[in-house]
């Protein structure tokens, strides 16, 4: 009872700070005061942040800026569509063993768009728990809803991710001022990479927006897919950039100032992609890899990657719809590409196979 009384007193004390105006006061105010837009909705600290002040093994934005090879890691599935964590762990271990410095968890390649937020945050936490001491874990906690982006990013940092990846709001696009406001709400939470891929979002993040949000010390850099001219524009102003285009990453790194690449192809050949990013200009190696990269992106990512990893035997041939495998003729092309580049350069140890159409499992409900 004493507890209830004390809390009741606290409640009365709290509510007394907000006296209710009388009806007469309301009537006068409506007649004499001009209408003003409500301010509560735009006050940044109207809601208290969900944070802990305990010292964490937190990575700084400067640590993220130094990464040169970041793999947008694939998410493998069991036949019923749930995560295949054993296969996932093998994939991440192969990245670490071959020199990848970071992984994007639940990005486009990892099919975050097909995950519930529960699955998404669980996979980020699992990756941190198992591999956080060996590789930087960057969680894709972006959303076209600022509310969801805030909530997911809070949860991602709470489970230990080292940095967040944030896309601009897609489909329900906003103004340039809206883009700045969106990013301003998530940047204070921790190191952040902003992802610009207009082919998917339908809206470019222009330099005006990036230069504005770059004032935040938590902006680690930009994953830029517009091209190398844009990359050079940023790097010339001291903004860190990773190429988001595997076919352009060699020139981006060595001729346009990019720090490195956030790569899809490194899921398959992490060692060769590391060589491309670390060992200086190597146009012959770049030319050798371009046919594989072109093959990977002939259909929207991650269709090609999912097909290739299944053919290499490192994941089960299970697809969450709407993704479906590449057709038989394209699978034969991949077998030939593996032979040309050398099976020893690809992940896994099994012989590459064409696979029959019936080998693939397509899951619509999971």
CSV table of C-alpha atoms in Angstrom, one decimal:
chain,number,residue,atom,x,y,z
A,1,UNK,CA,0.0,0.0,0.0
A,2,UNK,CA,2.8,2.4,0.9
A,3,UNK,CA,4.3,1.7,-2.6
A,4,UNK,CA,1.0,2.5,-4.3
A,5,UNK,CA,0.6,5.7,-2.2
A,6,UNK,CA,4.1,6.9,-3.0
A,7,UNK,CA,3.6,6.2,-6.7
A,8,UNK,CA,0.2,7.9,-6.7
A,9,UNK,CA,1.9,10.9,-5.1
A,10,UNK,CA,4.5,10.9,-7.8
A,11,UNK,CA,1.9,10.7,-10.5
A,12,UNK,CA,-0.1,13.7,-9.0
A,13,UNK,CA,3.2,15.6,-8.8
A,14,UNK,CA,4.0,14.8,-12.4
A,15,UNK,CA,0.6,15.7,-13.8
A,16,UNK,CA,0.4,18.9,-11.7
A,17,UNK,CA,3.1,20.2,-14.0
A,18,UNK,CA,0.6,20.3,-16.8
A,19,UNK,CA,-2.5,22.1,-15.4
A,20,UNK,CA,-5.7,21.8,-17.5
A,21,UNK,CA,-7.0,25.1,-18.8
A,22,UNK,CA,-10.6,26.0,-18.0
A,23,UNK,CA,-13.3,26.0,-20.7
A,24,UNK,CA,-13.3,29.8,-20.5
A,25,UNK,CA,-9.6,29.9,-21.0
A,26,UNK,CA,-9.9,27.6,-24.0
A,27,UNK,CA,-12.6,29.8,-25.5
A,28,UNK,CA,-10.5,33.0,-25.1
A,29,UNK,CA,-7.4,31.3,-26.5
A,30,UNK,CA,-9.3,30.2,-29.6
A,31,UNK,CA,-10.4,33.8,-30.2
A,32,UNK,CA,-7.2,35.7,-29.4
A,33,UNK,CA,-4.3,33.4,-30.4
A,34,UNK,CA,-3.2,32.7,-33.9
A,35,UNK,CA,-3.0,29.0,-34.9
A,36,UNK,CA,0.6,27.6,-34.7
A,37,UNK,CA,1.7,24.2,-35.9
A,38,UNK,CA,2.2,21.6,-33.2
A,39,UNK,CA,5.8,21.4,-32.1
A,40,UNK,CA,5.9,18.0,-30.2
A,41,UNK,CA,6.1,16.0,-33.4
A,42,UNK,CA,9.3,17.7,-34.5
A,43,UNK,CA,11.1,17.9,-31.1
A,44,UNK,CA,14.0,15.4,-31.4
A,45,UNK,CA,14.1,14.4,-27.7
A,46,UNK,CA,10.3,14.3,-27.2
A,47,UNK,CA,10.8,10.5,-26.6
A,48,UNK,CA,13.6,9.4,-24.4
A,49,UNK,CA,16.2,7.3,-26.2
A,50,UNK,CA,16.3,3.5,-25.4
A,51,UNK,CA,20.0,3.4,-24.4
A,52,UNK,CA,22.4,2.0,-21.9
A,53,UNK,CA,25.2,4.0,-20.4
A,54,UNK,CA,27.3,1.0,-19.6
A,55,UNK,CA,30.6,0.8,-21.3
A,56,UNK,CA,30.4,-1.5,-24.3
A,57,UNK,CA,32.8,-3.0,-26.7
A,58,UNK,CA,31.7,-0.4,-29.2
A,59,UNK,CA,33.4,0.3,-32.5
A,60,UNK,CA,34.0,3.9,-33.5
A,61,UNK,CA,33.2,5.4,-36.9
A,62,UNK,CA,36.9,5.7,-37.5
A,63,UNK,CA,37.3,1.9,-37.2
A,64,UNK,CA,34.6,1.4,-39.7
A,65,UNK,CA,36.1,3.9,-42.1
A,66,UNK,CA,39.3,1.7,-42.3
A,67,UNK,CA,37.5,-1.4,-43.7
A,68,UNK,CA,38.3,-2.2,-47.3
A,69,UNK,CA,36.5,-5.5,-48.0
A,70,UNK,CA,33.0,-5.8,-46.6
A,71,UNK,CA,30.9,-8.7,-47.8
A,72,UNK,CA,27.1,-8.4,-48.1
A,73,UNK,CA,26.6,-11.8,-46.7
A,74,UNK,CA,24.1,-14.3,-48.0
A,75,UNK,CA,21.4,-15.8,-45.7
A,76,UNK,CA,20.9,-19.5,-46.3
A,77,UNK,CA,17.7,-21.4,-45.5
A,78,UNK,CA,16.5,-24.8,-44.4
A,79,UNK,CA,13.9,-26.6,-46.6
A,80,UNK,CA,11.0,-25.1,-44.6
A,81,UNK,CA,12.4,-21.5,-45.1
A,82,UNK,CA,13.9,-20.9,-41.7
A,83,UNK,CA,17.5,-19.8,-41.4
A,84,UNK,CA,20.1,-22.4,-41.8
A,85,UNK,CA,22.5,-21.2,-39.1
A,86,UNK,CA,25.0,-23.9,-39.6
A,87,UNK,CA,25.4,-23.0,-43.3
A,88,UNK,CA,25.4,-19.3,-42.4
A,89,UNK,CA,28.2,-19.9,-39.9
A,90,UNK,CA,30.3,-21.7,-42.5
A,91,UNK,CA,29.8,-18.8,-44.9
A,92,UNK,CA,30.9,-16.2,-42.4
A,93,UNK,CA,33.9,-18.3,-41.3
A,94,UNK,CA,35.0,-18.6,-45.0
A,95,UNK,CA,34.8,-14.8,-45.3
A,96,UNK,CA,37.0,-14.3,-42.2
A,97,UNK,CA,39.5,-17.0,-43.3
A,98,UNK,CA,39.9,-15.3,-46.7
A,99,UNK,CA,40.3,-11.8,-45.4
A,100,UNK,CA,37.0,-10.0,-45.4
A,101,UNK,CA,37.0,-7.3,-42.7
A,102,UNK,CA,33.2,-6.8,-42.3
A,103,UNK,CA,29.9,-8.3,-43.1
A,104,UNK,CA,26.6,-6.6,-43.9
A,105,UNK,CA,23.8,-8.7,-42.2
A,106,UNK,CA,20.3,-8.7,-43.6
A,107,UNK,CA,21.1,-6.4,-46.5
A,108,UNK,CA,19.6,-6.8,-50.0
A,109,UNK,CA,21.9,-9.7,-50.7
A,110,UNK,CA,21.1,-11.2,-47.3
A,111,UNK,CA,17.4,-10.8,-48.1
A,112,UNK,CA,16.5,-8.5,-45.1
A,113,UNK,CA,13.5,-7.4,-47.2
A,114,UNK,CA,12.1,-11.0,-46.7
A,115,UNK,CA,12.7,-11.2,-43.0
A,116,UNK,CA,10.6,-10.2,-40.0
A,117,UNK,CA,12.3,-7.8,-37.7
A,118,UNK,CA,12.5,-10.5,-35.1
A,119,UNK,CA,14.5,-12.6,-37.6
A,120,UNK,CA,16.5,-9.7,-38.6
A,121,UNK,CA,17.7,-8.7,-35.1
A,122,UNK,CA,18.2,-12.3,-34.1
A,123,UNK,CA,20.6,-12.8,-37.1
A,124,UNK,CA,22.5,-9.6,-36.2
A,125,UNK,CA,22.8,-10.8,-32.6
A,126,UNK,CA,23.9,-14.3,-33.6
A,127,UNK,CA,26.6,-12.9,-35.9
A,128,UNK,CA,27.9,-10.6,-33.2
A,129,UNK,CA,27.9,-13.4,-30.6
A,130,UNK,CA,29.8,-15.9,-32.9
A,131,UNK,CA,32.0,-13.6,-35.0
A,132,UNK,CA,32.1,-10.1,-33.5
A,133,UNK,CA,35.6,-10.5,-32.3
A,134,UNK,CA,36.9,-11.4,-35.8
A,135,UNK,CA,34.9,-9.3,-38.2
A,136,UNK,CA,32.9,-6.1,-38.0
A,137,UNK,CA,29.2,-6.7,-38.0
A,138,UNK,CA,27.2,-4.1,-39.8
A,139,UNK,CA,23.4,-4.5,-39.5
A,140,UNK,CA,21.1,-3.4,-42.2
A,141,UNK,CA,18.5,-1.6,-39.9
A,142,UNK,CA,17.3,0.9,-42.5
A,143,UNK,CA,13.7,1.3,-43.5
A,144,UNK,CA,11.4,3.6,-45.5
A,145,UNK,CA,9.7,4.2,-42.1
A,146,UNK,CA,11.8,6.4,-39.8
A,147,UNK,CA,10.0,4.9,-36.8
A,148,UNK,CA,11.0,1.4,-37.9
A,149,UNK,CA,14.6,2.5,-38.7
A,150,UNK,CA,14.9,4.1,-35.2
A,151,UNK,CA,13.5,1.0,-33.4
A,152,UNK,CA,15.5,-1.5,-35.4
A,153,UNK,CA,18.8,0.5,-35.0
A,154,UNK,CA,18.2,0.7,-31.3
A,155,UNK,CA,17.8,-3.0,-31.1
A,156,UNK,CA,20.8,-3.7,-33.4
A,157,UNK,CA,23.2,-1.7,-31.3
A,158,UNK,CA,21.7,-3.2,-28.1
A,159,UNK,CA,22.6,-6.7,-29.4
A,160,UNK,CA,26.1,-5.5,-30.3
A,161,UNK,CA,26.4,-4.6,-33.9
A,162,UNK,CA,29.3,-2.4,-34.7
A,163,UNK,CA,27.6,-0.2,-37.3
A,164,UNK,CA,24.3,0.3,-39.0
A,165,UNK,CA,23.5,0.5,-42.8
A,166,UNK,CA,20.8,2.9,-43.7
A,167,UNK,CA,19.0,3.3,-47.0
A,168,UNK,CA,16.9,6.3,-47.9
A,169,UNK,CA,13.1,5.9,-47.7
A,170,UNK,CA,11.9,4.1,-50.8
A,171,UNK,CA,8.6,3.8,-52.5
A,172,UNK,CA,7.0,6.4,-50.2
A,173,UNK,CA,9.7,8.9,-51.2
A,174,UNK,CA,10.3,12.1,-49.3
A,175,UNK,CA,11.9,15.5,-50.0
A,176,UNK,CA,15.5,16.3,-49.6
A,177,UNK,CA,14.8,18.0,-46.3
A,178,UNK,CA,13.0,14.8,-45.3
A,179,UNK,CA,16.0,12.7,-46.2
A,180,UNK,CA,18.2,14.9,-43.9
A,181,UNK,CA,15.6,14.6,-41.1
A,182,UNK,CA,15.4,10.8,-41.5
A,183,UNK,CA,19.2,10.3,-41.3
A,184,UNK,CA,19.5,12.8,-38.4
A,185,UNK,CA,17.2,10.6,-36.3
A,186,UNK,CA,19.4,7.5,-36.6
A,187,UNK,CA,22.9,8.9,-36.8
A,188,UNK,CA,23.2,9.7,-33.1
A,189,UNK,CA,22.9,6.0,-32.2
A,190,UNK,CA,26.3,4.8,-33.5
A,191,UNK,CA,28.5,4.4,-36.6
A,192,UNK,CA,26.5,4.5,-39.7
A,193,UNK,CA,27.0,3.8,-43.4
A,194,UNK,CA,24.4,5.5,-45.7
A,195,UNK,CA,23.5,3.4,-48.8
A,196,UNK,CA,22.7,5.1,-52.1
A,197,UNK,CA,21.2,2.8,-54.7
A,198,UNK,CA,18.7,4.7,-56.9
A,199,UNK,CA,17.9,1.7,-59.1
A,200,UNK,CA,16.2,0.1,-56.0
A,201,UNK,CA,14.9,3.1,-54.1
A,202,UNK,CA,13.8,5.3,-57.1
A,203,UNK,CA,15.5,8.3,-55.5
A,204,UNK,CA,19.1,9.4,-55.6
A,205,UNK,CA,20.7,10.7,-52.4
A,206,UNK,CA,22.4,13.8,-53.8
A,207,UNK,CA,25.7,15.4,-52.5
A,208,UNK,CA,23.7,18.2,-50.9
A,209,UNK,CA,22.2,15.7,-48.5
A,210,UNK,CA,25.4,13.7,-47.9
A,211,UNK,CA,27.4,16.9,-47.2
A,212,UNK,CA,24.8,18.0,-44.6
A,213,UNK,CA,24.6,14.7,-42.7
A,214,UNK,CA,28.4,14.3,-43.0
A,215,UNK,CA,28.7,16.8,-40.1
A,216,UNK,CA,27.7,14.0,-37.8
A,217,UNK,CA,30.8,12.3,-36.2
A,218,UNK,CA,28.9,9.0,-36.5
A,219,UNK,CA,28.8,9.0,-40.3
A,220,UNK,CA,31.4,6.4,-41.3
A,221,UNK,CA,30.8,6.8,-45.0
A,222,UNK,CA,28.6,6.1,-48.1
A,223,UNK,CA,28.0,2.9,-50.0
A,224,UNK,CA,27.6,4.6,-53.4
A,225,UNK,CA,26.1,2.9,-56.5
A,226,UNK,CA,25.7,5.9,-58.8
A,227,UNK,CA,29.2,5.5,-60.2
A,228,UNK,CA,32.9,6.5,-59.9
A,229,UNK,CA,32.4,10.2,-60.8
A,230,UNK,CA,30.2,10.6,-57.7
A,231,UNK,CA,32.6,8.6,-55.6
A,232,UNK,CA,35.5,10.9,-56.6
A,233,UNK,CA,33.3,13.9,-55.8
A,234,UNK,CA,32.9,12.7,-52.2
A,235,UNK,CA,36.5,11.4,-51.6
A,236,UNK,CA,37.8,14.8,-52.9
A,237,UNK,CA,35.9,16.3,-49.9
A,238,UNK,CA,37.2,13.8,-47.4
A,239,UNK,CA,34.1,11.6,-47.2
A,240,UNK,CA,34.7,7.9,-47.0
A,241,UNK,CA,33.1,5.9,-49.8
A,242,UNK,CA,32.7,2.2,-50.6
A,243,UNK,CA,31.8,1.2,-54.1
A,244,UNK,CA,28.5,-0.6,-54.3
A,245,UNK,CA,29.2,-1.9,-57.8
A,246,UNK,CA,31.5,-4.9,-58.0
A,247,UNK,CA,32.2,-4.3,-61.7
A,248,UNK,CA,33.5,-0.8,-60.9
A,249,UNK,CA,35.2,-1.4,-57.6
A,250,UNK,CA,38.7,-1.9,-58.9
A,251,UNK,CA,38.8,1.4,-60.6
A,252,UNK,CA,36.9,3.1,-57.7
A,253,UNK,CA,39.5,1.9,-55.3
A,254,UNK,CA,42.7,2.7,-57.2
A,255,UNK,CA,41.6,5.6,-59.5
A,256,UNK,CA,38.8,7.4,-57.7
A,257,UNK,CA,39.7,7.3,-54.0
A,258,UNK,CA,37.2,4.8,-52.7
A,259,UNK,CA,38.2,3.1,-49.4
A,260,UNK,CA,37.0,-0.3,-50.7
A,261,UNK,CA,33.9,-2.2,-51.7
A,262,UNK,CA,30.8,-3.6,-50.1
A,263,UNK,CA,30.7,-6.7,-52.3
A,264,UNK,CA,28.3,-9.4,-53.4
A,265,UNK,CA,30.9,-11.3,-55.5
A,266,UNK,CA,33.1,-11.8,-52.4
A,267,UNK,CA,30.5,-14.3,-51.1
A,268,UNK,CA,31.9,-16.6,-53.9
A,269,UNK,CA,35.6,-15.5,-54.2
A,270,UNK,CA,36.6,-13.6,-51.0
A,271,UNK,CA,40.3,-14.2,-51.5
A,272,UNK,CA,40.4,-12.7,-55.0
A,273,UNK,CA,38.2,-9.8,-54.0
A,274,UNK,CA,40.6,-9.1,-51.1
A,275,UNK,CA,43.5,-9.1,-53.6
A,276,UNK,CA,41.6,-6.7,-55.8
A,277,UNK,CA,41.2,-4.3,-52.8
A,278,UNK,CA,44.6,-4.7,-51.1
A,279,UNK,CA,47.3,-5.4,-53.6
A,280,UNK,CA,47.3,-2.4,-55.9
A,281,UNK,CA,46.1,-1.9,-59.4
A,282,UNK,CA,45.6,-5.2,-61.1
A,283,UNK,CA,43.7,-4.8,-64.4
A,284,UNK,CA,44.3,-8.3,-65.5
A,285,UNK,CA,42.7,-9.8,-62.4
A,286,UNK,CA,39.8,-7.3,-62.7
A,287,UNK,CA,39.3,-8.4,-66.3
A,288,UNK,CA,39.4,-12.0,-65.3
A,289,UNK,CA,36.6,-11.5,-62.7
A,290,UNK,CA,34.3,-9.3,-64.8
A,291,UNK,CA,32.6,-12.2,-66.7
A,292,UNK,CA,31.6,-13.7,-63.3
A,293,UNK,CA,30.4,-10.4,-62.0
A,294,UNK,CA,28.3,-9.8,-65.1
A,295,UNK,CA,26.8,-13.3,-64.7
A,296,UNK,CA,25.9,-12.6,-61.1
A,297,UNK,CA,23.9,-9.5,-62.0
A,298,UNK,CA,22.2,-10.5,-65.2
A,299,UNK,CA,19.0,-10.8,-63.0
A,300,UNK,CA,18.3,-8.7,-59.9
A,301,UNK,CA,20.6,-9.6,-56.9
A,302,UNK,CA,20.5,-12.0,-55.1
A,303,UNK,CA,19.1,-14.4,-57.7
A,304,UNK,CA,22.5,-15.2,-59.3
A,305,UNK,CA,24.3,-15.4,-56.0
A,306,UNK,CA,21.7,-17.8,-54.5
A,307,UNK,CA,21.9,-20.0,-57.5
A,308,UNK,CA,25.8,-20.0,-57.5
A,309,UNK,CA,26.1,-20.9,-53.8
A,310,UNK,CA,23.7,-23.8,-54.2
A,311,UNK,CA,25.7,-25.0,-57.2
A,312,UNK,CA,28.9,-24.9,-55.2
A,313,UNK,CA,27.2,-27.0,-52.5
A,314,UNK,CA,27.7,-24.5,-49.6
A,315,UNK,CA,24.0,-23.8,-49.1
A,316,UNK,CA,20.9,-25.8,-49.7
A,317,UNK,CA,19.0,-24.9,-53.0
A,318,UNK,CA,16.2,-23.3,-51.1
A,319,UNK,CA,14.8,-19.9,-52.2
A,320,UNK,CA,12.4,-17.7,-50.4
A,321,UNK,CA,9.9,-16.4,-53.0
A,322,UNK,CA,9.7,-14.2,-54.9
A,323,UNK,CA,13.3,-15.2,-55.8
A,324,UNK,CA,13.7,-18.2,-58.1
A,325,UNK,CA,16.9,-19.8,-59.5
A,326,UNK,CA,18.5,-19.0,-62.7
A,327,UNK,CA,17.5,-21.3,-65.6
A,328,UNK,CA,19.5,-24.4,-66.6
A,329,UNK,CA,21.5,-22.7,-69.4
A,330,UNK,CA,22.7,-20.0,-67.0
A,331,UNK,CA,23.7,-22.7,-64.5
A,332,UNK,CA,25.8,-24.4,-67.1
A,333,UNK,CA,27.5,-21.0,-67.8
A,334,UNK,CA,28.4,-20.8,-64.1
A,335,UNK,CA,30.0,-24.2,-64.1
A,336,UNK,CA,32.2,-23.1,-67.0
A,337,UNK,CA,33.1,-19.8,-65.2
A,338,UNK,CA,34.2,-21.7,-62.1
A,339,UNK,CA,36.5,-23.9,-64.2
A,340,UNK,CA,38.0,-20.8,-66.0
A,341,UNK,CA,38.7,-19.0,-62.7
A,342,UNK,CA,39.7,-22.1,-60.8
A,343,UNK,CA,37.5,-24.0,-58.3
A,344,UNK,CA,40.2,-23.5,-55.6
A,345,UNK,CA,39.3,-19.7,-55.6
A,346,UNK,CA,35.7,-20.3,-54.7
A,347,UNK,CA,34.2,-21.0,-51.3
A,348,UNK,CA,33.4,-24.6,-50.3
A,349,UNK,CA,35.1,-27.8,-51.2
A,350,UNK,CA,32.5,-29.7,-53.2
A,351,UNK,CA,32.5,-30.0,-57.0
A,352,UNK,CA,30.4,-27.4,-58.7
A,353,UNK,CA,27.2,-28.9,-60.2
A,354,UNK,CA,24.6,-27.7,-62.7
A,355,UNK,CA,21.7,-29.0,-60.5
A,356,UNK,CA,18.3,-30.0,-62.0
A,357,UNK,CA,15.3,-27.8,-61.8
A,358,UNK,CA,13.7,-30.3,-59.4
A,359,UNK,CA,16.6,-29.9,-56.9
A,360,UNK,CA,15.4,-26.4,-56.0
A,361,UNK,CA,12.9,-25.7,-53.3
A,362,UNK,CA,10.8,-22.6,-53.5
A,363,UNK,CA,9.2,-21.4,-50.2
A,364,UNK,CA,6.3,-19.0,-50.1
A,365,UNK,CA,5.2,-19.3,-46.5
A,366,UNK,CA,7.8,-19.7,-43.7
